[in-house]
Amino acid sequence: MPLSPIQEKVALAGCELTASTKSYTFQVDEEDDSDHILALSVVCLTDGAKDECNVVEVVGRNHENQEIAVPVANLKLSCQPLLSLDDFKLQPPVTFRLAAGSGPVHLAGWHRISKD
């Protein structure tokens, strides 16, 4: 019997974290049996950012299903306004949180959905 080709869709993904919107959760339908990968490419300060430390955390679950928060970027307008994360891959659900600073911080990447 021939193997069916893998069906794949890729879409751009992004969000903005600010003083009023400090977190964003990317999740998929629990009944969806597709494989989902979210890849984070760039984190950058956008227009209106102050010269302060802006720390972005990724909140997810470890292998023991415990919630963990990991800082992935510490941006400051005067010394590092942008960080390339080289398609840092995450499995949804995942939350991005502005742990320090007021932003605005823009996160950009892509979302791949694969189905056998």
PDB file of N, CA and C in Angstrom, residues 15-18 42-56 73-84 98 100-108:
ATOM      1  N   CYS A  15       3.016  38.320  17.836  1.00  0.00           N
ATOM      2  CA  CYS A  15       2.227  38.995  18.856  1.00  0.00           C
ATOM      3  C   CYS A  15       3.036  40.163  19.389  1.00  0.00           C
ATOM      4  N   GLU A  16       2.381  41.023  20.138  1.00  0.00           N
ATOM      5  CA  GLU A  16       3.047  42.158  20.758  1.00  0.00           C
ATOM      6  C   GLU A  16       2.729  42.162  22.242  1.00  0.00           C
ATOM      7  N   LEU A  17       3.758  42.315  23.067  1.00  0.00           N
ATOM      8  CA  LEU A  17       3.609  42.398  24.510  1.00  0.00           C
ATOM      9  C   LEU A  17       3.842  43.841  24.938  1.00  0.00           C
ATOM     10  N   THR A  18       2.954  44.348  25.785  1.00  0.00           N
ATOM     11  CA  THR A  18       3.031  45.735  26.245  1.00  0.00           C
ATOM     12  C   THR A  18       2.742  45.791  27.744  1.00  0.00           C
ATOM     13  N   VAL A  42      12.291  36.122  15.796  1.00  0.00           N
ATOM     14  CA  VAL A  42      12.813  37.429  16.197  1.00  0.00           C
ATOM     15  C   VAL A  42      11.988  37.989  17.353  1.00  0.00           C
ATOM     16  N   VAL A  43      12.684  38.609  18.288  1.00  0.00           N
ATOM     17  CA  VAL A  43      12.058  39.371  19.368  1.00  0.00           C
ATOM     18  C   VAL A  43      12.668  40.763  19.284  1.00  0.00           C
ATOM     19  N   CYS A  44      11.826  41.802  19.183  1.00  0.00           N
ATOM     20  CA  CYS A  44      12.392  43.149  19.043  1.00  0.00           C
ATOM     21  C   CYS A  44      11.516  44.196  19.725  1.00  0.00           C
ATOM     22  N   LEU A  45      12.170  45.248  20.158  1.00  0.00           N
ATOM     23  CA  LEU A  45      11.452  46.407  20.683  1.00  0.00           C
ATOM     24  C   LEU A  45      10.871  47.169  19.499  1.00  0.00           C
ATOM     25  N   THR A  46       9.685  47.715  19.677  1.00  0.00           N
ATOM     26  CA  THR A  46       9.050  48.457  18.596  1.00  0.00           C
ATOM     27  C   THR A  46       8.864  49.913  19.005  1.00  0.00           C
ATOM     28  N   ASP A  47       8.305  50.692  18.086  1.00  0.00           N
ATOM     29  CA  ASP A  47       8.139  52.125  18.266  1.00  0.00           C
ATOM     30  C   ASP A  47       7.449  52.441  19.589  1.00  0.00           C
ATOM     31  N   GLY A  48       8.039  53.336  20.340  1.00  0.00           N
ATOM     32  CA  GLY A  48       7.481  53.752  21.622  1.00  0.00           C
ATOM     33  C   GLY A  48       8.148  53.092  22.818  1.00  0.00           C
ATOM     34  N   ALA A  49       9.100  52.202  22.588  1.00  0.00           N
ATOM     35  CA  ALA A  49       9.784  51.532  23.693  1.00  0.00           C
ATOM     36  C   ALA A  49      10.683  52.509  24.447  1.00  0.00           C
ATOM     37  N   LYS A  50      10.745  52.336  25.752  1.00  0.00           N
ATOM     38  CA  LYS A  50      11.631  53.144  26.597  1.00  0.00           C
ATOM     39  C   LYS A  50      12.980  52.443  26.711  1.00  0.00           C
ATOM     40  N   ASP A  51      13.987  53.182  27.153  1.00  0.00           N
ATOM     41  CA  ASP A  51      15.318  52.602  27.348  1.00  0.00           C
ATOM     42  C   ASP A  51      15.370  51.937  28.724  1.00  0.00           C
ATOM     43  N   GLU A  52      14.744  50.775  28.804  1.00  0.00           N
ATOM     44  CA  GLU A  52      14.687  49.982  30.031  1.00  0.00           C
ATOM     45  C   GLU A  52      14.844  48.514  29.647  1.00  0.00           C
ATOM     46  N   CYS A  53      15.157  47.680  30.603  1.00  0.00           N
ATOM     47  CA  CYS A  53      15.259  46.243  30.320  1.00  0.00           C
ATOM     48  C   CYS A  53      13.865  45.658  30.141  1.00  0.00           C
ATOM     49  N   ASN A  54      13.678  44.974  29.037  1.00  0.00           N
ATOM     50  CA  ASN A  54      12.431  44.277  28.736  1.00  0.00           C
ATOM     51  C   ASN A  54      12.754  42.790  28.648  1.00  0.00           C
ATOM     52  N   VAL A  55      12.293  42.025  29.626  1.00  0.00           N
ATOM     53  CA  VAL A  55      12.581  40.595  29.695  1.00  0.00           C
ATOM     54  C   VAL A  55      11.354  39.822  29.227  1.00  0.00           C
ATOM     55  N   VAL A  56      11.566  38.966  28.214  1.00  0.00           N
ATOM     56  CA  VAL A  56      10.503  38.124  27.677  1.00  0.00           C
ATOM     57  C   VAL A  56      10.766  36.694  28.122  1.00  0.00           C
ATOM     58  N   ALA A  73      14.749  36.465  26.181  1.00  0.00           N
ATOM     59  CA  ALA A  73      15.281  37.727  25.655  1.00  0.00           C
ATOM     60  C   ALA A  73      15.307  38.780  26.756  1.00  0.00           C
ATOM     61  N   ASN A  74      16.379  39.574  26.749  1.00  0.00           N
ATOM     62  CA  ASN A  74      16.494  40.743  27.617  1.00  0.00           C
ATOM     63  C   ASN A  74      16.907  41.889  26.701  1.00  0.00           C
ATOM     64  N   LEU A  75      15.940  42.712  26.332  1.00  0.00           N
ATOM     65  CA  LEU A  75      16.158  43.769  25.348  1.00  0.00           C
ATOM     66  C   LEU A  75      16.204  45.136  26.013  1.00  0.00           C
ATOM     67  N   LYS A  76      17.087  45.987  25.500  1.00  0.00           N
ATOM     68  CA  LYS A  76      17.164  47.374  25.952  1.00  0.00           C
ATOM     69  C   LYS A  76      17.432  48.225  24.723  1.00  0.00           C
ATOM     70  N   LEU A  77      16.674  49.292  24.568  1.00  0.00           N
ATOM     71  CA  LEU A  77      16.723  50.123  23.372  1.00  0.00           C
ATOM     72  C   LEU A  77      18.133  50.605  23.046  1.00  0.00           C
ATOM     73  N   SER A  78      18.913  51.006  24.047  1.00  0.00           N
ATOM     74  CA  SER A  78      20.229  51.592  23.801  1.00  0.00           C
ATOM     75  C   SER A  78      21.329  50.576  23.499  1.00  0.00           C
ATOM     76  N   CYS A  79      21.105  49.296  23.799  1.00  0.00           N
ATOM     77  CA  CYS A  79      22.204  48.348  23.564  1.00  0.00           C
ATOM     78  C   CYS A  79      21.803  47.077  22.826  1.00  0.00           C
ATOM     79  N   GLN A  80      20.591  46.590  22.971  1.00  0.00           N
ATOM     80  CA  GLN A  80      20.160  45.396  22.232  1.00  0.00           C
ATOM     81  C   GLN A  80      18.649  45.470  21.994  1.00  0.00           C
ATOM     82  N   PRO A  81      18.245  46.181  20.943  1.00  0.00           N
ATOM     83  CA  PRO A  81      16.816  46.325  20.671  1.00  0.00           C
ATOM     84  C   PRO A  81      16.194  45.137  19.945  1.00  0.00           C
ATOM     85  N   LEU A  82      17.033  44.207  19.450  1.00  0.00           N
ATOM     86  CA  LEU A  82      16.534  43.093  18.652  1.00  0.00           C
ATOM     87  C   LEU A  82      17.354  41.847  18.949  1.00  0.00           C
ATOM     88  N   LEU A  83      16.688  40.701  18.951  1.00  0.00           N
ATOM     89  CA  LEU A  83      17.368  39.434  19.166  1.00  0.00           C
ATOM     90  C   LEU A  83      16.829  38.410  18.183  1.00  0.00           C
ATOM     91  N   SER A  84      17.726  37.773  17.434  1.00  0.00           N
ATOM     92  CA  SER A  84      17.342  36.685  16.530  1.00  0.00           C
ATOM     93  C   SER A  84      17.444  35.376  17.290  1.00  0.00           C
ATOM     94  N   LEU A  98       5.834  39.161  29.254  1.00  0.00           N
ATOM     95  CA  LEU A  98       6.737  40.280  29.496  1.00  0.00           C
ATOM     96  C   LEU A  98       6.966  40.333  31.008  1.00  0.00           C
ATOM     97  N   ALA A 100       9.519  41.768  32.677  1.00  0.00           N
ATOM     98  CA  ALA A 100      10.028  43.054  33.148  1.00  0.00           C
ATOM     99  C   ALA A 100       9.960  44.033  31.994  1.00  0.00           C
ATOM    100  N   GLY A 101       9.799  45.306  32.322  1.00  0.00           N
ATOM    101  CA  GLY A 101       9.715  46.343  31.302  1.00  0.00           C
ATOM    102  C   GLY A 101       8.289  46.584  30.858  1.00  0.00           C
ATOM    103  N   SER A 102       8.140  47.587  29.990  1.00  0.00           N
ATOM    104  CA  SER A 102       6.797  47.968  29.545  1.00  0.00           C
ATOM    105  C   SER A 102       6.588  47.794  28.048  1.00  0.00           C
ATOM    106  N   GLY A 103       7.653  47.347  27.337  1.00  0.00           N
ATOM    107  CA  GLY A 103       7.511  47.120  25.894  1.00  0.00           C
ATOM    108  C   GLY A 103       7.329  48.428  25.150  1.00  0.00           C
ATOM    109  N   PRO A 104       6.731  48.392  24.004  1.00  0.00           N
ATOM    110  CA  PRO A 104       6.202  47.213  23.322  1.00  0.00           C
ATOM    111  C   PRO A 104       7.316  46.344  22.735  1.00  0.00           C
ATOM    112  N   VAL A 105       7.113  45.015  22.875  1.00  0.00           N
ATOM    113  CA  VAL A 105       8.017  44.022  22.334  1.00  0.00           C
ATOM    114  C   VAL A 105       7.231  43.193  21.335  1.00  0.00           C
ATOM    115  N   HIS A 106       7.772  43.045  20.135  1.00  0.00           N
ATOM    116  CA  HIS A 106       7.110  42.254  19.097  1.00  0.00           C
ATOM    117  C   HIS A 106       7.842  40.926  18.947  1.00  0.00           C
ATOM    118  N   LEU A 107       7.065  39.846  18.897  1.00  0.00           N
ATOM    119  CA  LEU A 107       7.608  38.510  18.676  1.00  0.00           C
ATOM    120  C   LEU A 107       7.112  38.037  17.315  1.00  0.00           C
ATOM    121  N   ALA A 108       8.015  37.493  16.506  1.00  0.00           N
ATOM    122  CA  ALA A 108       7.635  37.018  15.185  1.00  0.00           C
ATOM    123  C   ALA A 108       8.240  35.653  14.925  1.00  0.00           C
TER     124      ALA A 108
END
